[in-house]
Short mmCIF file of C-alpha atoms in Angstrom, two decimals:
data_model
loop_
_atom_site.label_atom_id
_atom_site.label_comp_id
_atom_site.label_asym_id
_atom_site.label_seq_id
_atom_site.Cartn_x
_atom_site.Cartn_y
_atom_site.Cartn_z
CA UNK A 200 51.60 -116.58 16.13
CA UNK A 201 48.81 -117.64 14.41
CA UNK A 202 47.72 -121.09 14.55
CA UNK A 203 46.31 -122.69 11.75
CA UNK A 204 43.03 -122.56 12.90
CA UNK A 205 43.42 -118.88 13.05
CA UNK A 206 44.91 -118.50 9.60
CA UNK A 207 42.02 -120.44 8.18
CA UNK A 208 39.49 -118.43 9.64
CA UNK A 209 41.34 -115.02 8.98
CA UNK A 210 41.06 -116.16 5.50
CA UNK A 211 36.97 -117.54 5.09
CA UNK A 212 36.51 -114.08 6.41
CA UNK A 213 38.47 -112.20 3.52
CA UNK A 214 37.20 -114.59 0.73
CA UNK A 215 33.95 -113.61 2.07
CA UNK A 216 34.30 -109.80 1.31
CA UNK A 217 33.94 -108.40 -1.63
CA UNK A 218 37.36 -106.78 -3.22
CA UNK A 219 37.19 -102.95 -2.94
CA UNK A 220 38.56 -102.74 -6.41
CA UNK A 221 35.80 -105.02 -7.85
CA UNK A 222 32.85 -102.29 -6.66
CA UNK A 223 31.44 -101.07 -10.68
CA UNK A 224 30.78 -97.20 -11.23
CA UNK A 225 27.16 -96.21 -10.95
CA UNK A 226 26.04 -93.23 -12.77
CA UNK A 227 23.83 -90.96 -10.10
CA UNK A 228 21.11 -89.00 -11.59
CA UNK A 229 18.05 -87.65 -10.34
CA UNK A 230 14.58 -87.24 -12.00
CA UNK A 231 12.04 -84.97 -11.70
CA UNK A 232 9.00 -85.87 -13.75
CA UNK A 233 9.36 -87.68 -16.91
CA UNK A 234 11.98 -87.20 -19.48
CA UNK A 235 14.71 -86.39 -16.73
CA UNK A 236 13.46 -82.65 -16.66
CA UNK A 237 14.61 -80.90 -13.90
CA UNK A 238 12.99 -77.72 -14.23
CA UNK A 239 9.19 -77.29 -16.71
CA UNK A 240 8.89 -73.91 -17.89
CA UNK A 241 5.04 -74.48 -18.63
CA UNK A 242 4.78 -76.08 -15.19
CA UNK A 243 6.16 -73.62 -12.93
CA UNK A 244 3.87 -74.18 -9.71
CA UNK A 245 4.95 -77.98 -9.03
CA UNK A 246 9.02 -76.82 -10.24
CA UNK A 247 9.27 -74.02 -7.79
CA UNK A 248 6.27 -74.24 -5.77
CA UNK A 249 3.38 -72.04 -5.07
CA UNK A 250 4.93 -68.39 -4.55
CA UNK A 251 1.27 -66.94 -4.40
CA UNK A 252 -0.18 -69.16 -1.71
CA UNK A 253 0.70 -66.39 1.16
CA UNK A 254 1.38 -63.26 -1.12
CA UNK A 255 -1.93 -61.21 0.14
CA UNK A 256 -0.75 -57.44 0.60
CA UNK A 257 -4.27 -56.26 0.96
CA UNK A 258 -5.64 -54.05 3.98
CA UNK A 259 -7.44 -57.02 5.47
CA UNK A 260 -4.21 -59.03 5.75
CA UNK A 261 -2.49 -56.12 6.80
CA UNK A 262 -4.26 -53.44 8.78
CA UNK A 263 -3.29 -49.77 7.40
CA UNK A 264 -2.61 -48.57 10.95
CA UNK A 265 -0.18 -51.63 11.10
CA UNK A 266 1.53 -50.71 8.11
CA UNK A 267 1.81 -47.11 8.86
CA UNK A 268 3.75 -47.87 12.06
CA UNK A 269 6.60 -50.07 10.56
CA UNK A 270 6.85 -47.64 7.92
CA UNK A 271 7.61 -45.10 10.45
CA UNK A 272 9.61 -47.57 12.38
CA UNK A 273 11.87 -48.97 8.93
CA UNK A 274 12.17 -44.96 8.14
CA UNK A 275 15.40 -44.05 10.32
CA UNK A 276 16.90 -47.01 9.03
CA UNK A 277 16.66 -46.30 5.56
CA UNK A 278 19.58 -43.45 5.69
CA UNK A 279 22.85 -45.29 5.29
CA UNK A 280 24.50 -43.39 8.32
CA UNK A 281 21.83 -44.22 10.72
CA UNK A 282 21.88 -47.66 9.75
CA UNK A 283 25.71 -47.85 10.50
CA UNK A 284 25.12 -46.06 14.00
CA UNK A 285 22.85 -48.95 14.97
CA UNK A 286 24.96 -51.36 13.73
CA UNK A 287 28.01 -50.29 15.74
CA UNK A 288 26.11 -49.83 18.93
CA UNK A 289 24.69 -53.12 18.71
CA UNK A 290 28.60 -54.21 18.00
CA UNK A 291 29.12 -52.18 20.91
CA UNK A 292 26.60 -53.64 23.10
CA UNK A 293 27.78 -57.38 22.43
CA UNK A 294 31.44 -56.20 23.13
CA UNK A 295 30.33 -54.64 26.71
CA UNK A 296 27.91 -57.55 27.37
CA UNK A 297 30.94 -59.94 26.86
CA UNK A 298 33.34 -58.35 28.97
CA UNK A 299 30.75 -58.52 31.44
CA UNK A 300 29.07 -61.34 31.74
CA UNK A 301 30.57 -63.62 28.99
CA UNK A 302 34.27 -63.24 29.59
CA UNK A 303 33.18 -64.18 33.56
CA UNK A 304 31.21 -67.22 32.28
CA UNK A 305 34.04 -68.48 29.93
CA UNK A 306 36.40 -69.07 33.01
CA UNK A 307 38.98 -67.66 31.05
CA UNK A 308 42.80 -68.23 32.75
CA UNK A 309 43.60 -64.09 32.30
CA UNK A 310 40.36 -62.86 34.06
CA UNK A 311 40.90 -65.96 36.76
CA UNK A 312 44.19 -65.26 37.97
CA UNK A 313 47.05 -67.80 38.72
CA UNK A 314 45.75 -70.52 40.65
CA UNK A 315 48.82 -72.05 41.96
CA UNK A 316 51.60 -70.33 44.50
CA UNK A 317 53.99 -70.34 41.56
CA UNK A 318 57.28 -72.32 42.30
CA UNK A 319 60.20 -70.66 43.91
CA UNK A 320 63.30 -70.14 41.63
CA UNK A 321 66.74 -71.81 42.57
CA UNK A 322 68.23 -70.44 45.88
CA UNK A 323 65.13 -68.92 46.75
CA UNK A 324 62.52 -66.71 45.40
CA UNK A 325 62.04 -65.50 41.52
CA UNK A 326 62.28 -61.63 42.73
CA UNK A 327 65.26 -61.95 44.69
CA UNK A 328 67.34 -62.62 42.29
CA UNK A 329 66.17 -59.59 40.03
#
């Protein structure tokens, strides 16, 4: 049981806290610029960012030999069958890699095997009764 002093202390802390139901509703709104505009068609660079900052496709930025290399390397993956084969080989490599290394690192019970000698059944070993 609480003494009178503890009861008064609990009542004082409850009185100092605001009631949950006394909260007022607040409208949340984010503003961009003035007049609550979120997207300005007249000022696209400030609305969406400067997309042309890094958009240089000239040969100065990418030398001709480098462009030719990536076009040839990516040409193999343009065909649907080649892309499917690449994804299948990648998936197969992931499964084999997990089987060789990952399952041992995860210390799964099926990989580790039984950790105890097991318990004998009633009246001797379980195998003797089978």
